[in-house]
Amino acid sequence: MARYVSYLKKCYSKINAYISIIKMHFKFKLISIILLLGSISCKKQDSPENKQILINFETNGGTPVKNQLVKSGATIVLPNNPEKNVWHFDGWYKDVDYKEKFDINELITSQITLYAKWKPGFKSVNTLAGDTRGFNTSWGNTTGYSDGYGDQVHFWGLGGICKGKDGTLWINEYLNRRIRKITPVGQVITVAGTGRQEYKDGFGTSAAFEGPGSAMATDSKGNLFIFDNNRLRKIAPSGEVTTIAGNGIPKAVDGKGTTAGFWTPGGMVFDAEGNIILTEWGNSLIRKITPDGTVTTLCRTADQFQFKDGLLANAGFRFPQGICIDSKGDLYIADQLNNCIRKISNGIVSTFAGSGEDGYADGIGRKAKFSQPTRIVVDKYDNLYVAETLFASSRLRMISPDGEVFTVINGNQYGFKDGLVTDSKFNIIRDIALDDNQNLYVMDDYNSLIRMIKR
């Protein structure tokens, strides 16, 4: 029996050895098969028809769009349009200069970045105040003087427009020699001025103006400041008209109150400290008026340097007009005969947009061209709006915070027509203002109308 048990143990050991050999054999076979399959799989994934290609989406300040992986030879999945405050999405482009628009049906064969193009998001134009009935009978514009609503209103010699904190639009007329306002419900009311060409402080319509200009602005207390024949006048909420600085003599003189002098102010804006920063068109100066009426000159353009960037004190302008201030405290100036938009930041002047050459071209920064820009305003997103007041026609441009220039109203649209922005017509855009919803108000001078460009 012992011999039999020993024999069985030997047989069992041999059987286990054989089983181990067989297992090892199949294990090597299995590994080989797995490696072979993996090799085949890798080759299949690396084949051109299965290659994954990355598509990048650059929204240029818009809401983010998720990048995509697309099979070679396939098309992209069209994403939802990005959004960007007051701008309207205008398609995807294959280059940063927006020269080649991307075809959504294009078969993808290599990695690509798509760039979102934007355009101003204005939709329609309507007349807010002024008599349009003459245009319907071919009589043309109707000038005169009357308050009221809509077609009941008549203007004559529109000079400037600005918006107050309460939504009131302020209007001055250099020929009617009156200061008027348009309430939020659209009523036009005379606030100050007799209509006679004279200089007189006083209350409301007992005060008189010699010829109010385009330079005017409101402060945080609801006071309106306006230049009238080289004097800075103030109209308080009570209707009282007083003189803050200037004496009517056309000469730039620093000083306080009526000892100071001005010559053809172009535009003005309040800074965060309550100072007025003023462009003086006739002298090509940049000046400051403190709350106590002290006038100093910040930039005195030398004749030989009518265009010069750098330190404000040494910079050069050529008939600067409109001025505005953005949310960071940077100033922007419509430099009329230098045909560009200048920027003042921390006391340094630079050219923000425009080549300096008189012309018309949209583009980024100095690739763009302007023709005598005169008025400028800024919205709460730091987009700029620029009016080019030409005697044959007018243009309205929009500039993004990164300096890209777009056209809102083309200068070829000359005459009068409300409706779609693309079909509208204007006749000398004298000045512009913005409301809290970023709608634009346009002083259409030769049509004697106040018009609204709606989002």
CSV table of C-alpha atoms in Angstrom, one decimal:
chain,number,residue,atom,x,y,z
A,1,MET,CA,0.0,0.0,0.0
A,2,ALA,CA,2.8,2.4,0.9
A,3,ARG,CA,4.4,1.8,-2.5
A,4,TYR,CA,1.1,2.5,-4.3
A,5,VAL,CA,0.6,5.8,-2.4
A,6,SER,CA,4.2,6.9,-3.3
A,7,TYR,CA,3.5,6.1,-7.0
A,8,LEU,CA,0.3,8.2,-7.0
A,9,LYS,CA,2.1,11.2,-5.5
A,10,LYS,CA,4.7,11.0,-8.2
A,11,CYS,CA,2.0,10.9,-10.9
A,12,TYR,CA,0.2,13.8,-9.3
A,13,SER,CA,3.4,15.9,-9.3
A,14,LYS,CA,4.0,15.1,-13.0
A,15,ILE,CA,0.5,16.1,-13.8
A,16,ASN,CA,0.8,19.4,-12.0
A,17,ALA,CA,4.0,20.1,-13.8
A,18,TYR,CA,2.4,19.4,-17.2
A,19,ILE,CA,-0.6,21.7,-16.2
A,20,SER,CA,1.8,24.5,-15.3
A,21,ILE,CA,3.6,24.2,-18.6
A,22,ILE,CA,0.3,24.2,-20.4
A,23,LYS,CA,-0.9,27.3,-18.4
A,24,MET,CA,2.3,29.1,-19.1
A,25,HIS,CA,2.0,28.3,-22.8
A,26,PHE,CA,-1.5,29.7,-23.0
A,27,LYS,CA,-0.5,32.7,-20.9
A,28,PHE,CA,2.2,33.6,-23.4
A,29,LYS,CA,-0.3,33.0,-26.2
A,30,LEU,CA,-2.8,35.3,-24.5
A,31,ILE,CA,-0.3,38.1,-24.0
A,32,SER,CA,0.8,37.8,-27.6
A,33,ILE,CA,-2.9,38.1,-28.7
A,34,ILE,CA,-3.5,41.1,-26.5
A,35,LEU,CA,-0.4,42.8,-27.8
A,36,LEU,CA,-1.4,42.1,-31.3
A,37,LEU,CA,-4.9,43.4,-30.8
A,38,GLY,CA,-3.5,46.5,-29.1
A,39,SER,CA,-1.1,47.1,-32.0
A,40,ILE,CA,-4.0,46.8,-34.4
A,41,SER,CA,-6.1,49.2,-32.3
A,42,CYS,CA,-3.4,51.8,-32.1
A,43,LYS,CA,-2.8,51.6,-35.8
A,44,LYS,CA,-6.5,52.1,-36.3
A,45,GLN,CA,-6.7,55.1,-34.0
A,46,ASP,CA,-3.7,56.7,-35.6
A,47,SER,CA,-5.1,56.3,-39.1
A,48,PRO,CA,-6.1,59.6,-40.8
A,49,GLU,CA,-9.8,58.7,-40.8
A,50,ASN,CA,-9.9,58.4,-37.0
A,51,LYS,CA,-7.6,61.2,-36.0
A,52,GLN,CA,-9.0,63.6,-33.4
A,53,ILE,CA,-8.5,67.3,-34.3
A,54,LEU,CA,-8.8,70.2,-31.8
A,55,ILE,CA,-11.0,73.2,-32.7
A,56,ASN,CA,-10.4,76.3,-30.5
A,57,PHE,CA,-13.0,79.1,-30.2
A,58,GLU,CA,-11.8,82.6,-29.4
A,59,THR,CA,-14.8,84.8,-28.4
A,60,ASN,CA,-12.9,88.1,-28.1
A,61,GLY,CA,-14.5,89.1,-24.9
A,62,GLY,CA,-17.7,87.2,-25.3
A,63,THR,CA,-19.1,84.4,-23.3
A,64,PRO,CA,-16.9,81.3,-23.5
A,65,VAL,CA,-17.4,78.6,-26.1
A,66,LYS,CA,-16.2,75.1,-25.3
A,67,ASN,CA,-13.4,73.7,-27.6
A,68,GLN,CA,-14.3,70.7,-29.7
A,69,LEU,CA,-12.5,67.4,-30.8
A,70,VAL,CA,-13.5,66.5,-34.3
A,71,LYS,CA,-12.7,63.5,-36.4
A,72,SER,CA,-10.5,64.3,-39.4
A,73,GLY,CA,-12.7,64.8,-42.4
A,74,ALA,CA,-15.8,65.6,-40.3
A,75,THR,CA,-17.5,69.0,-39.7
A,76,ILE,CA,-17.7,70.8,-36.4
A,77,VAL,CA,-20.8,70.8,-34.2
A,78,LEU,CA,-22.2,74.4,-34.5
A,79,PRO,CA,-22.0,75.9,-30.9
A,80,ASN,CA,-24.5,78.3,-29.4
A,81,ASN,CA,-23.7,81.9,-30.3
A,82,PRO,CA,-21.6,83.7,-27.7
A,83,GLU,CA,-22.9,86.9,-26.1
A,84,LYS,CA,-21.2,90.2,-25.4
A,85,ASN,CA,-23.0,93.1,-23.6
A,86,VAL,CA,-24.0,95.6,-26.3
A,87,TRP,CA,-22.5,93.8,-29.3
A,88,HIS,CA,-24.2,91.5,-31.8
A,89,PHE,CA,-22.5,88.2,-32.8
A,90,ASP,CA,-21.5,88.3,-36.5
A,91,GLY,CA,-20.1,84.9,-37.2
A,92,TRP,CA,-16.9,82.8,-36.9
A,93,TYR,CA,-13.7,83.7,-38.8
A,94,LYS,CA,-10.5,81.8,-39.5
A,95,ASP,CA,-8.2,84.9,-39.0
A,96,VAL,CA,-7.9,87.7,-36.5
A,97,ASP,CA,-8.5,90.3,-39.2
A,98,TYR,CA,-11.9,88.7,-40.1
A,99,LYS,CA,-11.0,88.4,-43.8
A,100,GLU,CA,-12.0,84.7,-44.2
A,101,LYS,CA,-15.3,83.6,-42.8
A,102,PHE,CA,-15.6,80.0,-41.6
A,103,ASP,CA,-17.9,77.8,-43.5
A,104,ILE,CA,-19.8,75.6,-41.1
A,105,ASN,CA,-19.9,72.8,-43.7
A,106,GLU,CA,-16.1,72.8,-44.1
A,107,LEU,CA,-14.4,69.4,-43.5
A,108,ILE,CA,-11.8,69.6,-40.8
A,109,THR,CA,-8.3,68.3,-41.7
A,110,SER,CA,-6.1,70.2,-39.3
A,111,GLN,CA,-6.2,72.1,-36.0
A,112,ILE,CA,-7.8,75.5,-36.3
A,113,THR,CA,-8.8,78.5,-34.1
A,114,LEU,CA,-12.0,80.3,-34.9
A,115,TYR,CA,-12.5,83.9,-34.0
A,116,ALA,CA,-15.8,85.5,-33.1
A,117,LYS,CA,-16.6,88.7,-35.0
A,118,TRP,CA,-18.8,91.3,-33.4
A,119,LYS,CA,-20.8,94.3,-34.7
A,120,PRO,CA,-22.6,97.1,-33.0
A,121,GLY,CA,-25.9,95.9,-31.7
A,122,PHE,CA,-28.2,98.8,-32.8
A,123,LYS,CA,-31.4,97.9,-34.5
A,124,SER,CA,-33.6,100.9,-35.4
A,125,VAL,CA,-33.8,104.7,-35.6
A,126,ASN,CA,-36.8,106.9,-34.6
A,127,THR,CA,-37.3,110.6,-34.1
A,128,LEU,CA,-37.7,111.6,-30.5
A,129,ALA,CA,-38.5,115.3,-31.0
A,130,GLY,CA,-38.8,117.8,-33.9
A,131,ASP,CA,-41.1,118.3,-36.8
A,132,THR,CA,-40.8,115.6,-39.4
A,133,ARG,CA,-44.0,116.4,-41.3
A,134,GLY,CA,-42.1,118.5,-43.9
A,135,PHE,CA,-40.1,115.5,-45.0
A,136,ASN,CA,-43.3,113.7,-45.9
A,137,THR,CA,-44.4,116.5,-48.2
A,138,SER,CA,-41.0,117.3,-49.6
A,139,TRP,CA,-40.8,120.6,-47.8
A,140,GLY,CA,-37.8,119.4,-45.9
A,141,ASN,CA,-36.9,120.4,-42.3
A,142,THR,CA,-38.9,122.9,-40.4
A,143,THR,CA,-37.0,125.2,-38.0
A,144,GLY,CA,-38.4,127.5,-35.3
A,145,TYR,CA,-39.1,127.5,-31.6
A,146,SER,CA,-41.8,125.6,-29.8
A,147,ASP,CA,-42.0,123.2,-26.9
A,148,GLY,CA,-44.2,120.2,-26.6
A,149,TYR,CA,-44.0,116.6,-27.7
A,150,GLY,CA,-42.8,114.9,-30.9
A,151,ASP,CA,-43.8,116.8,-34.1
A,152,GLN,CA,-45.1,119.8,-32.0
A,153,VAL,CA,-41.5,120.7,-31.3
A,154,HIS,CA,-39.3,123.0,-33.4
A,155,PHE,CA,-35.6,123.6,-33.0
A,156,TRP,CA,-33.2,126.1,-34.6
A,157,GLY,CA,-29.4,125.8,-34.6
A,158,LEU,CA,-28.8,122.7,-32.5
A,159,GLY,CA,-25.5,123.0,-30.7
A,160,GLY,CA,-25.0,120.3,-28.1
A,161,ILE,CA,-26.7,117.5,-26.2
A,162,CYS,CA,-25.9,115.7,-22.9
A,163,LYS,CA,-27.7,113.4,-20.5
A,164,GLY,CA,-28.4,114.2,-16.8
A,165,LYS,CA,-28.3,111.7,-14.0
A,166,ASP,CA,-32.1,111.5,-13.9
A,167,GLY,CA,-32.5,110.6,-17.5
A,168,THR,CA,-33.1,114.1,-18.7
A,169,LEU,CA,-31.6,115.1,-22.1
A,170,TRP,CA,-30.2,118.6,-22.2
A,171,ILE,CA,-30.3,120.5,-25.5
A,172,ASN,CA,-28.7,123.9,-26.4
A,173,GLU,CA,-29.5,125.9,-29.5
A,174,TYR,CA,-26.9,128.5,-30.6
A,175,LEU,CA,-29.5,130.2,-32.9
A,176,ASN,CA,-32.5,130.1,-30.6
A,177,ARG,CA,-30.1,130.9,-27.7
A,178,ARG,CA,-32.0,128.8,-25.3
A,179,ILE,CA,-31.4,125.8,-23.1
A,180,ARG,CA,-34.1,123.1,-23.3
A,181,LYS,CA,-34.6,119.7,-21.8
A,182,ILE,CA,-36.4,116.5,-22.9
A,183,THR,CA,-37.9,114.7,-20.0
A,184,PRO,CA,-37.9,110.9,-19.8
A,185,VAL,CA,-41.5,110.9,-21.1
A,186,GLY,CA,-40.5,112.9,-24.2
A,187,GLN,CA,-41.7,116.4,-23.3
A,188,VAL,CA,-39.5,119.3,-24.5
A,189,ILE,CA,-39.4,122.2,-22.0
A,190,THR,CA,-37.5,125.5,-22.2
A,191,VAL,CA,-35.3,125.8,-19.0
A,192,ALA,CA,-33.4,129.0,-19.6
A,193,GLY,CA,-32.9,131.8,-22.1
A,194,THR,CA,-34.9,134.7,-23.5
A,195,GLY,CA,-34.0,133.9,-27.1
A,196,ARG,CA,-32.3,137.3,-27.5
A,197,GLN,CA,-28.5,137.5,-28.1
A,198,GLU,CA,-27.2,139.0,-24.9
A,199,TYR,CA,-25.4,138.0,-21.7
A,200,LYS,CA,-27.4,138.0,-18.5
A,201,ASP,CA,-27.4,135.9,-15.4
A,202,GLY,CA,-30.7,135.2,-13.7
A,203,PHE,CA,-33.5,132.7,-13.3
A,204,GLY,CA,-34.9,130.5,-16.1
A,205,THR,CA,-36.2,132.4,-19.1
A,206,SER,CA,-35.1,135.8,-17.6
A,207,ALA,CA,-31.4,134.7,-18.1
A,208,ALA,CA,-29.9,135.3,-21.6
A,209,PHE,CA,-27.2,133.7,-23.7
A,210,GLU,CA,-25.1,135.1,-26.5
A,211,GLY,CA,-24.5,131.8,-28.3
A,212,PRO,CA,-24.2,128.5,-26.3
A,213,GLY,CA,-21.7,126.1,-27.8
A,214,SER,CA,-21.4,122.3,-27.9
A,215,ALA,CA,-19.3,122.0,-24.7
A,216,MET,CA,-21.6,121.1,-21.9
A,217,ALA,CA,-21.9,118.5,-19.1
A,218,THR,CA,-23.9,117.7,-15.9
A,219,ASP,CA,-22.4,117.1,-12.5
A,220,SER,CA,-23.6,114.6,-9.8
A,221,LYS,CA,-25.8,117.3,-8.2
A,222,GLY,CA,-27.9,117.8,-11.3
A,223,ASN,CA,-26.3,121.1,-12.3
A,224,LEU,CA,-25.8,121.8,-16.0
A,225,PHE,CA,-22.5,123.5,-17.1
A,226,ILE,CA,-22.3,125.1,-20.5
A,227,PHE,CA,-20.0,127.4,-22.4
A,228,ASP,CA,-21.6,130.5,-23.8
A,229,ASN,CA,-19.4,132.8,-25.8
A,230,ASN,CA,-16.2,131.8,-23.9
A,231,ARG,CA,-17.9,131.9,-20.5
A,232,LEU,CA,-18.6,128.9,-18.3
A,233,ARG,CA,-22.3,129.2,-17.2
A,234,LYS,CA,-24.0,127.1,-14.6
A,235,ILE,CA,-27.8,126.2,-14.6
A,236,ALA,CA,-28.8,124.9,-11.1
A,237,PRO,CA,-31.8,122.6,-10.7
A,238,SER,CA,-33.7,125.7,-9.4
A,239,GLY,CA,-33.2,127.3,-12.8
A,240,GLU,CA,-30.7,129.9,-11.6
A,241,VAL,CA,-28.1,130.8,-14.2
A,242,THR,CA,-24.7,132.0,-12.9
A,243,THR,CA,-21.2,132.6,-14.5
A,244,ILE,CA,-18.5,130.4,-13.0
A,245,ALA,CA,-15.4,131.3,-15.1
A,246,GLY,CA,-14.5,133.4,-18.1
A,247,ASN,CA,-15.2,136.9,-19.2
A,248,GLY,CA,-16.2,136.6,-22.9
A,249,ILE,CA,-12.8,137.8,-24.1
A,250,PRO,CA,-11.5,135.2,-26.7
A,251,LYS,CA,-8.1,134.6,-25.1
A,252,ALA,CA,-6.7,131.7,-23.1
A,253,VAL,CA,-5.8,133.0,-19.7
A,254,ASP,CA,-5.3,130.9,-16.5
A,255,GLY,CA,-6.8,132.3,-13.3
A,256,LYS,CA,-9.9,132.2,-11.1
A,257,GLY,CA,-13.4,133.0,-12.0
A,258,THR,CA,-13.9,135.8,-14.4
A,259,THR,CA,-10.2,136.6,-14.5
A,260,ALA,CA,-9.7,133.4,-16.6
A,261,GLY,CA,-10.2,133.5,-20.3
A,262,PHE,CA,-11.2,130.9,-23.0
A,263,TRP,CA,-11.3,130.8,-26.7
A,264,THR,CA,-13.8,128.4,-28.4
A,265,PRO,CA,-14.1,125.5,-25.9
A,266,GLY,CA,-14.7,122.2,-27.7
A,267,GLY,CA,-15.9,119.7,-25.1
A,268,MET,CA,-15.8,119.1,-21.4
A,269,VAL,CA,-16.3,116.3,-18.9
A,270,PHE,CA,-16.2,115.9,-15.1
A,271,ASP,CA,-13.5,113.7,-13.5
A,272,ALA,CA,-13.8,111.7,-10.3
A,273,GLU,CA,-12.7,114.8,-8.2
A,274,GLY,CA,-15.3,117.1,-9.6
A,275,ASN,CA,-12.9,119.0,-11.8
A,276,ILE,CA,-13.9,119.9,-15.4
A,277,ILE,CA,-11.4,118.7,-18.0
A,278,LEU,CA,-11.8,120.9,-21.1
A,279,THR,CA,-10.7,120.8,-24.7
A,280,GLU,CA,-10.1,124.3,-26.2
A,281,TRP,CA,-10.6,123.9,-29.9
A,282,GLY,CA,-9.4,127.3,-31.0
A,283,ASN,CA,-6.1,127.1,-29.1
A,284,SER,CA,-5.6,123.3,-29.2
A,285,LEU,CA,-5.3,123.2,-25.4
A,286,ILE,CA,-6.3,120.8,-22.7
A,287,ARG,CA,-7.4,122.7,-19.5
A,288,LYS,CA,-8.8,122.1,-16.1
A,289,ILE,CA,-11.4,123.9,-14.0
A,290,THR,CA,-11.5,123.1,-10.3
A,291,PRO,CA,-14.8,123.2,-8.3
A,292,ASP,CA,-13.9,126.7,-7.0
A,293,GLY,CA,-13.5,128.1,-10.6
A,294,THR,CA,-9.7,128.0,-10.8
A,295,VAL,CA,-8.5,127.5,-14.4
A,296,THR,CA,-5.1,125.9,-15.3
A,297,THR,CA,-3.7,124.7,-18.6
A,298,LEU,CA,-2.6,121.0,-18.7
A,299,CYS,CA,-1.4,120.9,-22.3
A,300,ARG,CA,-0.3,123.9,-24.3
A,301,THR,CA,0.2,122.6,-27.8
A,302,ALA,CA,3.2,124.2,-29.5
A,303,ASP,CA,2.8,125.2,-33.2
A,304,GLN,CA,5.6,122.8,-34.3
A,305,PHE,CA,4.1,119.9,-32.4
A,306,GLN,CA,0.4,119.7,-33.4
A,307,PHE,CA,0.5,115.9,-33.2
A,308,LYS,CA,2.7,114.5,-30.5
A,309,ASP,CA,2.2,111.6,-28.0
A,310,GLY,CA,3.9,111.4,-24.6
A,311,LEU,CA,3.7,113.4,-21.4
A,312,LEU,CA,0.5,115.5,-21.4
A,313,ALA,CA,2.3,118.8,-20.7
A,314,ASN,CA,4.4,118.2,-23.9
A,315,ALA,CA,1.8,116.6,-26.1
A,316,GLY,CA,0.3,118.1,-29.3
A,317,PHE,CA,-3.3,118.2,-30.5
A,318,ARG,CA,-4.8,119.8,-33.6
A,319,PHE,CA,-8.3,121.3,-32.8
A,320,PRO,CA,-9.4,118.8,-30.1
A,321,GLN,CA,-13.2,118.7,-29.7
A,322,GLY,CA,-15.3,116.1,-27.8
A,323,ILE,CA,-13.9,114.5,-24.6
A,324,CYS,CA,-15.2,111.7,-22.3
A,325,ILE,CA,-13.9,109.6,-19.4
A,326,ASP,CA,-14.2,105.8,-18.9
A,327,SER,CA,-14.7,103.7,-15.8
A,328,LYS,CA,-10.9,103.6,-15.1
A,329,GLY,CA,-10.6,107.4,-15.3
A,330,ASP,CA,-8.9,107.5,-18.7
A,331,LEU,CA,-9.8,110.4,-21.0
A,332,TYR,CA,-10.5,110.1,-24.7
A,333,ILE,CA,-10.5,113.0,-27.1
A,334,ALA,CA,-11.7,113.5,-30.6
A,335,ASP,CA,-8.7,115.2,-32.2
A,336,GLN,CA,-10.5,116.7,-35.1
A,337,LEU,CA,-7.8,117.7,-37.6
A,338,ASN,CA,-5.4,114.9,-36.6
A,339,ASN,CA,-8.2,112.6,-37.6
A,340,CYS,CA,-7.8,110.3,-34.7
A,341,ILE,CA,-8.9,109.4,-31.1
A,342,ARG,CA,-6.3,110.2,-28.4
A,343,LYS,CA,-6.2,108.7,-25.0
A,344,ILE,CA,-4.8,110.3,-21.7
A,345,SER,CA,-4.0,107.7,-19.0
A,346,ASN,CA,-1.9,108.7,-15.9
A,347,GLY,CA,-0.7,111.8,-17.6
A,348,ILE,CA,0.5,110.1,-20.8
A,349,VAL,CA,-1.0,110.8,-24.2
A,350,SER,CA,-1.3,108.0,-26.8
A,351,THR,CA,-3.1,107.5,-30.1
A,352,PHE,CA,-5.9,105.0,-29.4
A,353,ALA,CA,-7.5,104.7,-32.9
A,354,GLY,CA,-7.0,106.3,-36.3
A,355,SER,CA,-4.0,106.5,-38.6
A,356,GLY,CA,-4.0,110.3,-38.7
A,357,GLU,CA,-4.8,110.2,-42.4
A,358,ASP,CA,-8.1,111.8,-43.4
A,359,GLY,CA,-10.2,108.9,-44.7
A,360,TYR,CA,-12.7,106.2,-43.9
A,361,ALA,CA,-11.7,102.6,-42.8
A,362,ASP,CA,-12.8,100.3,-40.0
A,363,GLY,CA,-10.0,98.3,-38.3
A,364,ILE,CA,-8.0,97.9,-35.1
A,365,GLY,CA,-6.2,100.8,-33.6
A,366,ARG,CA,-4.2,102.9,-36.1
A,367,LYS,CA,-5.3,100.7,-39.0
A,368,ALA,CA,-8.7,102.6,-38.8
A,369,LYS,CA,-9.3,105.9,-40.5
A,370,PHE,CA,-11.4,108.9,-39.5
A,371,SER,CA,-12.4,112.1,-41.2
A,372,GLN,CA,-12.6,114.9,-38.7
A,373,PRO,CA,-14.0,113.3,-35.6
A,374,THR,CA,-15.8,115.9,-33.4
A,375,ARG,CA,-17.9,114.3,-30.7
A,376,ILE,CA,-17.3,111.3,-28.4
A,377,VAL,CA,-19.1,109.5,-25.6
A,378,VAL,CA,-18.4,106.3,-23.6
A,379,ASP,CA,-20.8,103.7,-22.3
A,380,LYS,CA,-20.7,101.7,-19.1
A,381,TYR,CA,-18.8,98.9,-20.8
A,382,ASP,CA,-16.1,101.4,-22.0
A,383,ASN,CA,-17.1,101.3,-25.6
A,384,LEU,CA,-16.6,104.6,-27.4
A,385,TYR,CA,-19.0,106.3,-29.9
A,386,VAL,CA,-17.6,108.9,-32.2
A,387,ALA,CA,-19.4,111.3,-34.5
A,388,GLU,CA,-17.7,112.6,-37.6
A,389,THR,CA,-19.4,115.8,-38.5
A,390,LEU,CA,-18.9,116.3,-42.2
A,391,PHE,CA,-20.6,119.0,-44.2
A,392,ALA,CA,-21.5,116.6,-47.0
A,393,SER,CA,-22.6,113.8,-44.7
A,394,SER,CA,-21.9,112.3,-41.3
A,395,ARG,CA,-20.7,109.1,-39.8
A,396,LEU,CA,-21.2,107.4,-36.5
A,397,ARG,CA,-18.5,105.0,-35.4
A,398,MET,CA,-18.2,102.6,-32.4
A,399,ILE,CA,-14.8,101.6,-30.8
A,400,SER,CA,-14.4,98.6,-28.6
A,401,PRO,CA,-12.3,98.8,-25.4
A,402,ASP,CA,-9.4,97.1,-27.3
A,403,GLY,CA,-9.5,99.7,-30.0
A,404,GLU,CA,-11.4,98.0,-32.8
A,405,VAL,CA,-13.4,100.5,-34.9
A,406,PHE,CA,-16.8,99.7,-36.5
A,407,THR,CA,-19.3,101.8,-38.4
A,408,VAL,CA,-22.8,102.4,-37.1
A,409,ILE,CA,-24.0,105.0,-39.5
A,410,ASN,CA,-22.3,105.4,-42.8
A,411,GLY,CA,-21.7,108.8,-44.3
A,412,ASN,CA,-23.4,107.8,-47.6
A,413,GLN,CA,-26.7,107.7,-45.7
A,414,TYR,CA,-27.5,111.4,-46.3
A,415,GLY,CA,-31.0,112.9,-45.8
A,416,PHE,CA,-33.8,111.9,-43.5
A,417,LYS,CA,-35.2,108.4,-42.9
A,418,ASP,CA,-36.2,106.5,-39.8
A,419,GLY,CA,-36.4,102.7,-39.6
A,420,LEU,CA,-33.7,100.1,-39.6
A,421,VAL,CA,-30.2,101.4,-38.7
A,422,THR,CA,-28.9,100.1,-42.1
A,423,ASP,CA,-31.5,102.1,-44.0
A,424,SER,CA,-31.6,105.3,-41.9
A,425,LYS,CA,-30.4,108.7,-43.1
A,426,PHE,CA,-29.1,111.8,-41.2
A,427,ASN,CA,-28.1,115.3,-42.1
A,428,ILE,CA,-25.1,116.5,-40.1
A,429,ILE,CA,-24.7,114.6,-36.8
A,430,ARG,CA,-23.8,117.5,-34.5
A,431,ASP,CA,-23.6,115.8,-31.2
A,432,ILE,CA,-24.4,112.5,-29.4
A,433,ALA,CA,-25.4,111.2,-26.0
A,434,LEU,CA,-26.1,107.9,-24.3
A,435,ASP,CA,-28.8,106.7,-21.9
A,436,ASP,CA,-28.5,104.1,-19.1
A,437,ASN,CA,-29.7,101.4,-21.6
A,438,GLN,CA,-26.9,102.3,-24.0
A,439,ASN,CA,-29.3,103.7,-26.6
A,440,LEU,CA,-27.8,106.6,-28.5
A,441,TYR,CA,-29.4,110.1,-28.9
A,442,VAL,CA,-28.3,112.0,-32.0
A,443,MET,CA,-28.6,115.7,-32.6
A,444,ASP,CA,-29.4,115.8,-36.3
A,445,ASP,CA,-28.6,119.4,-36.9
A,446,TYR,CA,-29.6,120.2,-40.5
A,447,ASN,CA,-32.8,118.2,-40.1
A,448,SER,CA,-33.5,120.1,-36.8
A,449,LEU,CA,-34.3,116.8,-35.0
A,450,ILE,CA,-33.4,114.8,-31.9
A,451,ARG,CA,-33.3,111.2,-32.9
A,452,MET,CA,-32.8,107.9,-31.0
A,453,ILE,CA,-30.8,104.9,-32.2
A,454,LYS,CA,-32.2,101.9,-30.3
A,455,ARG,CA,-30.6,98.6,-29.2
